[in-house]
Every structure is written in structure tokens, then in C-alpha cells.
Short mmCIF file of C-alpha atoms and ligand atoms in Angstrom, two decimals:
data_model
loop_
_atom_site.label_atom_id
_atom_site.label_comp_id
_atom_site.label_asym_id
_atom_site.label_seq_id
_atom_site.Cartn_x
_atom_site.Cartn_y
_atom_site.Cartn_z
CA MET A 1151 0.80 12.11 15.80
CA ARG A 1152 1.12 11.78 19.39
CA ILE A 1153 -0.98 8.93 20.54
CA ILE A 1154 -2.00 7.41 24.09
CA ILE A 1155 -2.44 3.66 24.47
CA THR A 1156 -4.38 3.03 27.39
CA GLY A 1157 -3.65 -0.48 28.68
CA GLY A 1158 -0.77 -0.04 26.59
CA ALA A 1159 1.35 -2.71 28.61
CA GLY A 1160 -1.56 -5.91 27.77
CA PHE A 1161 -1.76 -8.09 25.04
CA VAL A 1162 -3.31 -5.92 22.33
CA GLY A 1163 -2.18 -2.56 23.73
CA SER A 1164 1.63 -3.49 23.64
CA HIS A 1165 1.32 -4.61 19.87
CA LEU A 1166 -0.62 -1.20 19.03
CA CYS A 1167 2.56 0.74 20.58
CA ASP A 1168 4.88 -1.22 18.56
CA ARG A 1169 2.48 -0.42 15.27
CA CYS A 1170 2.01 3.24 16.30
CA LEU A 1171 6.08 3.55 16.45
CA SER A 1172 6.98 1.73 13.81
CA GLU A 1173 4.55 4.14 11.71
CA GLY A 1174 6.85 6.96 13.13
CA HIS A 1175 4.00 8.47 15.68
CA GLU A 1176 4.68 9.26 19.16
CA VAL A 1177 3.01 6.94 22.15
CA VAL A 1178 2.37 7.28 25.34
CA ALA A 1179 1.25 3.91 27.26
CA VAL A 1180 -0.82 4.19 30.24
CA ASP A 1181 -1.44 1.14 32.26
CA ASN A 1182 -2.10 0.20 36.10
CA LEU A 1183 -0.50 -3.24 35.42
CA ILE A 1184 -3.29 -5.40 37.07
CA THR A 1185 -3.30 -7.44 34.29
CA GLY A 1186 -0.79 -5.98 31.63
CA SER A 1187 3.18 -6.41 32.44
CA LEU A 1188 5.91 -3.99 31.39
CA ASP A 1189 7.74 -7.25 29.92
CA ASN A 1190 5.42 -6.37 26.86
CA LEU A 1191 7.22 -3.21 26.41
CA ALA A 1192 10.74 -3.98 27.68
CA HIS A 1193 12.00 -4.50 23.69
CA ILE A 1194 10.86 -0.96 22.92
CA THR A 1195 14.01 1.06 22.89
CA SER A 1196 12.45 4.35 21.01
CA ASP A 1197 13.02 7.77 22.32
CA ARG A 1198 9.22 8.36 20.86
CA PHE A 1199 8.11 5.97 23.45
CA SER A 1200 6.95 6.78 27.15
CA PHE A 1201 5.07 4.77 30.06
CA LEU A 1202 2.80 6.12 32.38
CA GLN A 1203 1.54 3.96 35.40
CA GLN A 1204 -1.82 5.34 36.46
CA ASN A 1205 -5.24 3.90 37.25
CA ILE A 1206 -7.32 5.43 34.54
CA SER A 1207 -10.55 4.61 36.39
CA GLU A 1208 -9.37 7.50 38.90
CA GLY A 1209 -8.16 10.04 35.82
CA VAL A 1210 -5.96 10.21 33.08
CA PHE A 1211 -3.30 12.58 33.25
CA VAL A 1212 -1.14 13.25 30.19
CA ASP A 1213 0.82 16.91 29.50
CA GLY A 1214 1.21 18.39 25.93
CA ALA A 1215 -0.69 17.86 22.94
CA VAL A 1216 -2.58 14.47 21.84
CA ASP A 1217 -3.83 13.93 18.73
CA PHE A 1218 -5.53 10.18 19.41
CA ILE A 1219 -6.33 7.66 22.23
CA LEU A 1220 -6.64 4.26 21.70
CA HIS A 1221 -8.68 3.40 24.70
CA PHE A 1222 -7.63 -0.57 25.59
CA ALA A 1223 -7.65 -0.58 29.39
CA SER A 1224 -9.76 -3.76 30.67
CA PRO A 1225 -9.30 -6.91 31.68
CA ALA A 1226 -10.56 -8.80 28.71
CA SER A 1227 -10.20 -12.84 29.73
CA PRO A 1228 -13.32 -14.10 31.44
CA VAL A 1229 -10.96 -15.60 34.17
CA ASP A 1230 -9.65 -12.14 35.12
CA TYR A 1231 -13.02 -10.29 35.00
CA LEU A 1232 -14.74 -12.89 36.94
CA GLU A 1233 -11.59 -12.27 39.34
CA LEU A 1234 -11.96 -8.53 39.21
CA PRO A 1235 -15.76 -7.83 38.33
CA ILE A 1236 -15.55 -4.44 39.86
CA GLN A 1237 -12.34 -3.28 38.32
CA THR A 1238 -13.62 -4.24 34.91
CA LEU A 1239 -17.31 -2.42 35.31
CA LYS A 1240 -14.89 0.79 36.79
CA VAL A 1241 -12.95 0.96 33.99
CA GLY A 1242 -15.41 0.38 31.02
CA ALA A 1243 -17.68 3.25 33.01
CA LEU A 1244 -15.45 5.71 34.71
CA GLY A 1245 -12.03 4.71 32.42
CA THR A 1246 -13.68 5.42 29.62
CA HIS A 1247 -15.44 8.66 30.87
CA ASN A 1248 -12.02 9.92 31.94
CA ALA A 1249 -10.59 9.02 28.37
CA LEU A 1250 -13.37 10.65 26.70
CA GLY A 1251 -12.69 13.78 28.92
CA LEU A 1252 -8.87 13.72 28.04
CA ALA A 1253 -9.75 13.59 24.19
CA ARG A 1254 -11.91 16.22 24.62
CA ALA A 1255 -9.61 18.56 26.46
CA LYS A 1256 -7.37 17.82 23.87
CA GLY A 1257 -9.10 17.94 20.90
CA ALA A 1258 -8.19 14.45 19.98
CA GLY A 1259 -9.95 11.32 18.54
CA LEU A 1260 -10.59 8.51 20.41
CA LEU A 1261 -11.08 4.59 19.53
CA LEU A 1262 -12.78 2.22 22.06
CA ALA A 1263 -11.75 -1.52 22.27
CA SER A 1264 -15.05 -3.30 22.51
CA THR A 1265 -15.88 -6.57 21.86
CA SER A 1266 -18.12 -9.29 20.48
CA GLU A 1267 -18.99 -9.66 24.20
CA ILE A 1268 -21.38 -6.84 23.66
CA TYR A 1269 -23.46 -9.59 21.50
CA GLY A 1270 -23.75 -11.80 24.36
CA ASP A 1271 -24.66 -15.40 24.02
CA PRO A 1272 -25.69 -14.09 20.15
CA LEU A 1273 -29.13 -15.28 18.72
CA GLN A 1274 -28.16 -14.32 15.31
CA HIS A 1275 -25.02 -15.88 13.70
CA PRO A 1276 -22.95 -14.51 12.43
CA GLN A 1277 -22.72 -11.60 14.17
CA SER A 1278 -22.97 -8.50 12.37
CA GLU A 1279 -22.71 -4.59 13.48
CA SER A 1280 -26.76 -4.02 13.57
CA TYR A 1281 -27.25 -6.80 15.80
CA TRP A 1282 -28.23 -6.00 19.58
CA GLY A 1283 -27.05 -8.57 21.22
CA ASN A 1284 -28.23 -11.18 24.06
CA VAL A 1285 -26.72 -10.05 27.25
CA ASN A 1286 -27.53 -11.40 30.84
CA SER A 1287 -27.07 -8.29 32.89
CA ILE A 1288 -26.58 -10.09 36.26
CA GLY A 1289 -24.93 -13.12 35.01
CA PRO A 1290 -20.93 -13.56 35.83
CA ARG A 1291 -20.02 -12.14 32.17
CA GLY A 1292 -22.35 -8.97 33.06
CA CYS A 1293 -19.32 -7.06 34.34
CA TYR A 1294 -17.77 -7.02 31.25
CA ASP A 1295 -20.48 -6.96 28.60
CA GLU A 1296 -22.03 -4.30 30.29
CA ALA A 1297 -19.14 -2.04 30.84
CA LYS A 1298 -18.21 -2.49 27.36
CA ARG A 1299 -22.10 -1.75 26.53
CA PHE A 1300 -21.82 1.34 28.64
CA ALA A 1301 -18.35 2.54 26.78
CA GLU A 1302 -20.02 2.45 23.56
CA ALA A 1303 -23.30 4.57 24.85
CA ILE A 1304 -21.03 7.13 26.40
CA VAL A 1305 -18.47 7.11 23.38
CA MET A 1306 -21.34 7.85 21.17
CA ALA A 1307 -22.92 10.60 23.19
CA TYR A 1308 -19.54 12.19 23.73
CA HIS A 1309 -19.67 11.56 19.54
CA ARG A 1310 -22.79 13.38 19.00
CA MET A 1311 -22.97 15.87 22.00
CA HIS A 1312 -19.36 17.39 21.63
CA GLY A 1313 -18.14 16.14 17.86
CA ILE A 1314 -15.34 13.90 19.33
CA ASP A 1315 -13.71 12.08 16.45
CA THR A 1316 -14.75 8.47 17.84
CA LYS A 1317 -14.47 4.81 16.62
CA ILE A 1318 -15.76 1.72 18.20
CA VAL A 1319 -13.67 -1.51 17.17
CA ARG A 1320 -15.92 -4.78 18.27
CA ILE A 1321 -13.11 -7.30 18.65
CA PHE A 1322 -13.48 -10.95 18.54
CA ASN A 1323 -11.56 -14.09 20.24
CA THR A 1324 -7.91 -12.92 19.19
CA TYR A 1325 -4.66 -14.77 20.17
CA GLY A 1326 -0.99 -13.93 20.04
CA PRO A 1327 2.31 -13.60 21.66
CA ARG A 1328 2.34 -11.78 24.76
CA MET A 1329 -1.02 -13.49 25.98
CA ARG A 1330 -0.42 -14.12 29.64
CA LEU A 1331 0.28 -18.14 30.33
CA ASP A 1332 -2.22 -18.29 32.99
CA ASP A 1333 -4.77 -15.88 31.45
CA GLY A 1334 -7.07 -18.63 31.63
CA ARG A 1335 -8.38 -18.14 27.80
CA VAL A 1336 -8.57 -21.07 25.78
CA VAL A 1337 -5.45 -20.62 23.48
CA PRO A 1338 -2.93 -19.98 26.16
CA ASN A 1339 -4.84 -22.80 28.25
CA PHE A 1340 -4.48 -25.34 25.26
CA LEU A 1341 -0.87 -24.87 24.06
CA LYS A 1342 0.49 -24.49 27.96
CA GLN A 1343 -1.38 -27.80 28.30
CA ALA A 1344 -0.21 -29.73 25.46
CA THR A 1345 3.39 -28.17 25.73
CA LEU A 1346 3.46 -29.83 29.38
CA GLY A 1347 1.47 -33.04 28.05
CA GLU A 1348 -1.34 -31.95 30.55
CA PRO A 1349 -4.74 -33.11 29.41
CA LEU A 1350 -6.67 -30.24 27.55
CA THR A 1351 -9.63 -28.97 29.56
CA ILE A 1352 -12.43 -28.53 27.60
CA TYR A 1353 -15.44 -26.73 29.26
CA GLY A 1354 -18.87 -28.48 28.63
CA ASP A 1355 -19.40 -30.79 25.21
CA GLY A 1356 -16.82 -28.43 23.39
CA SER A 1357 -19.32 -28.07 20.97
CA GLN A 1358 -19.86 -24.10 21.40
CA THR A 1359 -17.73 -22.25 18.98
CA ARG A 1360 -15.10 -19.47 18.46
CA SER A 1361 -13.31 -17.96 15.51
CA PHE A 1362 -9.66 -16.87 15.87
CA CYS A 1363 -7.98 -13.61 14.79
CA TYR A 1364 -3.82 -13.46 15.05
CA VAL A 1365 -3.31 -10.33 16.68
CA SER A 1366 -1.15 -8.57 13.75
CA ASP A 1367 -4.61 -9.02 11.73
CA LEU A 1368 -6.46 -7.29 14.45
CA VAL A 1369 -3.90 -4.72 14.71
CA GLU A 1370 -4.01 -3.98 11.09
CA GLY A 1371 -7.75 -3.69 10.99
CA ILE A 1372 -7.47 -1.23 14.16
CA TYR A 1373 -4.92 0.88 12.62
CA ARG A 1374 -6.93 1.39 9.31
CA LEU A 1375 -10.21 1.96 11.40
CA MET A 1376 -8.29 4.81 13.51
CA LEU A 1377 -7.29 6.65 10.24
CA SER A 1378 -10.85 6.26 8.70
CA GLN A 1379 -13.96 8.08 8.68
CA GLU A 1380 -16.08 5.45 10.35
CA ASN A 1381 -17.92 6.63 13.41
CA LEU A 1382 -19.60 3.68 14.00
CA PRO A 1383 -18.62 0.07 15.16
CA VAL A 1384 -17.01 -1.94 13.15
CA ASN A 1385 -16.30 -5.87 13.86
CA ILE A 1386 -12.77 -6.94 13.52
CA GLY A 1387 -12.12 -10.65 13.79
CA ASN A 1388 -11.45 -13.79 11.81
CA PRO A 1389 -14.67 -15.63 10.50
CA ASN A 1390 -13.05 -19.14 10.36
CA GLU A 1391 -15.08 -20.88 13.04
CA PHE A 1392 -14.63 -23.92 14.95
CA THR A 1393 -15.87 -25.99 17.80
CA VAL A 1394 -13.56 -25.89 20.90
CA ILE A 1395 -13.24 -29.79 20.33
CA GLU A 1396 -11.84 -29.13 16.87
CA PHE A 1397 -9.71 -26.53 18.27
CA ALA A 1398 -8.25 -28.99 20.59
CA HIS A 1399 -7.59 -31.60 18.12
CA LEU A 1400 -5.75 -29.22 15.64
CA VAL A 1401 -3.57 -27.95 18.76
CA ARG A 1402 -2.85 -31.73 19.68
CA ARG A 1403 -2.14 -32.10 15.69
CA LEU A 1404 -0.08 -28.96 15.72
CA THR A 1405 2.29 -29.82 18.74
CA GLY A 1406 2.21 -33.65 18.39
CA THR A 1407 1.18 -34.01 22.16
CA GLN A 1408 0.21 -36.85 23.70
CA SER A 1409 -2.43 -35.14 25.99
CA ALA A 1410 -5.61 -36.34 26.60
CA LEU A 1411 -8.86 -34.40 26.31
CA GLU A 1412 -10.53 -33.49 29.83
CA HIS A 1413 -13.90 -32.26 30.34
CA ARG A 1414 -14.95 -29.74 32.69
CA PRO A 1415 -18.23 -27.94 33.88
CA LEU A 1416 -19.28 -25.26 30.97
CA PRO A 1417 -19.13 -21.88 32.60
CA GLN A 1418 -22.53 -20.11 33.23
CA ASP A 1419 -23.47 -18.00 29.98
CA ASP A 1420 -20.36 -19.49 27.87
CA PRO A 1421 -21.47 -18.38 24.36
CA LYS A 1422 -22.70 -20.87 22.67
CA GLN A 1423 -21.39 -19.53 19.28
CA ARG A 1424 -19.24 -16.79 17.79
CA GLN A 1425 -18.61 -15.60 14.55
CA PRO A 1426 -17.92 -12.10 13.19
CA ASP A 1427 -19.70 -10.87 9.96
CA ILE A 1428 -16.79 -8.95 8.76
CA SER A 1429 -18.57 -7.58 5.58
CA LYS A 1430 -18.39 -4.29 7.06
CA ALA A 1431 -14.82 -3.93 7.38
CA ARG A 1432 -14.14 -5.29 4.06
CA ALA A 1433 -16.21 -2.70 2.48
CA VAL A 1434 -15.24 0.32 5.10
CA LEU A 1435 -11.33 -0.50 5.71
CA ASN A 1436 -10.59 -2.75 2.82
CA TRP A 1437 -9.65 -5.29 5.50
CA GLU A 1438 -9.88 -9.00 6.00
CA PRO A 1439 -7.66 -11.63 7.82
CA ALA A 1440 -4.13 -12.70 6.35
CA VAL A 1441 -2.90 -15.13 8.88
CA PRO A 1442 -3.82 -18.30 8.64
CA LEU A 1443 -4.47 -20.56 12.04
CA GLU A 1444 -1.89 -22.70 11.83
CA GLU A 1445 0.90 -20.27 11.14
CA GLY A 1446 -0.20 -17.97 13.89
CA LEU A 1447 -0.58 -20.92 16.48
CA ARG A 1448 3.11 -21.89 15.71
CA SER A 1449 4.56 -18.45 16.35
CA THR A 1450 2.29 -17.99 19.55
CA LEU A 1451 3.42 -21.68 20.64
CA SER A 1452 7.17 -20.65 20.14
CA TYR A 1453 6.09 -17.57 22.38
CA PHE A 1454 4.76 -19.78 24.93
CA GLU A 1455 7.81 -22.39 24.81
CA LYS A 1456 10.20 -19.75 25.75
CA ALA A 1457 8.05 -18.17 28.53
CA LEU A 1458 7.29 -21.42 30.05
CA ASN A 1459 11.16 -22.00 29.99
CA ALA A 1460 11.75 -18.62 31.43
CA GLU A 1461 9.16 -19.70 34.30
CA LYS A 1462 11.10 -23.00 34.66
CA VAL A 1463 14.25 -21.13 35.17
CA GLU A 1464 12.84 -18.93 37.62
CA GLN A 1465 11.60 -21.68 39.94
CA ALA A 1466 14.65 -24.31 39.69
CA PRO A 1467 16.19 -24.61 43.05
CA ARG A 1468 19.29 -22.68 43.87
CA ASN A 1469 22.79 -23.48 43.31
CA SER A 1470 24.06 -25.64 46.00
CA GLN A 1471 27.04 -23.26 46.47
CA GLU A 1472 24.53 -20.42 47.45
CA PRO A 1473 23.24 -20.15 50.67
CA GLN A 1474 20.02 -22.04 51.30
CA PRO A 1475 16.70 -20.96 53.12
CA ILE A 1476 16.30 -22.73 56.85
CA ALA A 1477 13.47 -25.36 56.90
CA ARG A 1478 11.33 -23.85 59.59
CA PRO A 1479 9.06 -26.46 61.16
N1 UDP B 770 -12.76 -22.96 27.02
C1 UDP B 770 -12.34 -24.62 27.02
N2 UDP B 770 -11.48 -24.70 27.77
C2 UDP B 770 -10.17 -24.04 28.30
C3 UDP B 770 -10.83 -22.34 28.37
C4 UDP B 770 -11.66 -22.01 27.63
O1 UDP B 770 -13.04 -25.19 26.71
O2 UDP B 770 -9.29 -24.19 28.70
C5 UDP B 770 -13.97 -22.96 26.35
C6 UDP B 770 -14.73 -21.47 26.55
O3 UDP B 770 -15.83 -22.10 27.53
C7 UDP B 770 -15.32 -21.15 25.60
C8 UDP B 770 -14.18 -20.84 24.61
O4 UDP B 770 -13.24 -21.87 25.00
O5 UDP B 770 -16.46 -21.41 25.01
C9 UDP B 770 -13.49 -20.00 24.47
O6 UDP B 770 -13.04 -19.26 25.93
P1 UDP B 770 -12.04 -17.83 26.03
O7 UDP B 770 -11.95 -18.07 27.53
O8 UDP B 770 -11.04 -17.77 24.98
O9 UDP B 770 -13.12 -16.60 25.63
P2 UDP B 770 -14.35 -16.34 25.43
O10 UDP B 770 -14.58 -16.39 23.94
O11 UDP B 770 -15.30 -17.20 26.16
O12 UDP B 770 -14.25 -15.04 25.93
#
């Protein structure tokens, strides 16, 4: 197939590029690089791969035949979307509309990256696809939650009105190599803090829960969904649920760090509990996560250690032989 991956330079998008290339497909990654990075694609040498720098909220322009669009473009970390609320709303709404327009023009299928955030601060636990959610539309997370809810609605409208073969994956907390060190999510924060011996920052009392899925498991679920006949949303995530405090202790044990735990204010509307009900993914895709948390965290940790060392080299003072910048008053 010839597959377009919007957000192809991002954390999940770049892993999807790898997977699709390894399956023999041709891949065109499209990204405006506001939260993605070409570093995530630098290892790709295949001549079946190309990259287009485009802001899909303004249109997405790809020549030639297209079989499938994996629509992953969006800021996804709470820190990113709080800084970029308008871009987040635009890419969820206009970007999704443009991606659907491209799918329609090319006769292609489209898979939307949706999110557990569409359940908001959930009143049903664990969350199954039939739950409608509990979202504060005007709160700080509303820009992401409502953008993705709109995206799901327009995808279903294109499916019903134009017969496009659409899929919707609701992604729960995912971690792994290529997350940005500074993306602000709990996994990169804790691993970076533990590596540097800084305090692990616990927001609130740390009793809120999350369930963490390793990126290769997520990619496997998405790939199966793309090839499936399922047009309604499917949760993909790991049902293994931890409180943030339990997770901090796990990171301390795994890294052997002496880092203390430091409490910070809980961000507004931070969901109190989150765990995917994956019965549907099990039944329809014959999928379930395979990578244990400790194993996934170890490979993520070694990625972060390398990334932190590379940062240190970049920031190291220049060799004294080189001309030094003149200090100005
Ligand atoms: N969190 C935390 N310390 C951090 C970063 C996050 O305690 O340094 C908490 C955050 O309040 C939330 C959970 O960890 O309850 C997961 O946050 P993340 O930003 O990873 O993603 P979310 O699941 O909220 O989208």
C-alpha cells in the first residue's frame, strides 16, 4: 500500500512509519514539526519513504495514489496542548477535515488517532467504548478533548455520508523511545528526574491512576485495526493500572535513584482514574499488550539516558582552542 502518516515525525507517528516500511509499504510522512522532530526519522534509509513538511490544518497535498491515511497529527501531551490550544483545536477539526478530504479524493481509507481523553474525567471505570465520557468543554484540557471528539464525529460523518473506510483508535497512555524529554508527561518527567537525581514531581497527592502501554504494543494494535473491518472506535492500551505514587516508587526501584518525591499542585481537570477496557480489541483484533511495564521502562530509560548525554554534549563549553564569544556588559 501507499500510506500517508500525518504526524509522522512524532513519537507514535514515527514508530508507525517504521512498522509500515517493515511490512513493505510505501510511506509518506507529513508533519509541520511543531511537536514532532526529524530526529525521529533520521534512521530511515528506505527509498519507499518520503517526508513532506506541511501544516495539515491548512491543507494536505500529496501527489499520486494513496491507499490509506494514518491520521496522527496533533500535540498530545497536556503540557504541549496547554501551550498550543488553538493549533490543537485546528488540527483536530480542520486537519481532520482536510485528511478526510484527501481520503475521499484518493479513494483511501483513514484511521484516526483518538484518545482516552474523550472520556474526560471518567465516571465509568474501566472505560469501555460505549461510555460517552465526562468532559469539561471550557476547561484547560477542553482544547484537546473536544478537538478529538469533533474529529471522531466528522470521521463517522464521512464514513456514513461518503462510505469512506474509516477506523478510530482510542489511545490510552503510551510510552517508549522517542518521547520528547521535555514533553511534560509523567513517564519522561520521572525517568529524566530519576536519571539526574532530581526530585520526582508528584502532582496532587498522587492517588490518581493511569495504565501505561509500551509503544510497540500500541503500534501492533493500530496496524491490526487498519487491516480490520471494524469502523467503530476501539480502545488500545494496557489495563495494568497504577497510582502515580506507585509508579514513582517503581521508577525509583528500577533506576536505583535516590531522588525524593516532591508534591506539586494537581492540574485542573486531571482525570482521577483511567484504565482501558480492552475486551473489544481482544475480540475484534485478537490483540492484547505483550510488553511488561518493567521491560518497556528499561528500554525507554536507555533511550532517555542517550538523549540526555547528547544534550550534555551539545551544552558542554567549547574547547578552549576555539575562539570564545566576547563577554558583553
Ligand atoms: N503527573 C505527575 N507528575 C509529573 C507529570 C504528570 O504526577 O511530573 C501526573 C499527572 O497529573 C497525571 C498523570 O501523571 O495524573 C499522567 O499525566 P501525563 O501528563 O503523563 O498524561 P495524562 O494521562 O494526564 O494525559
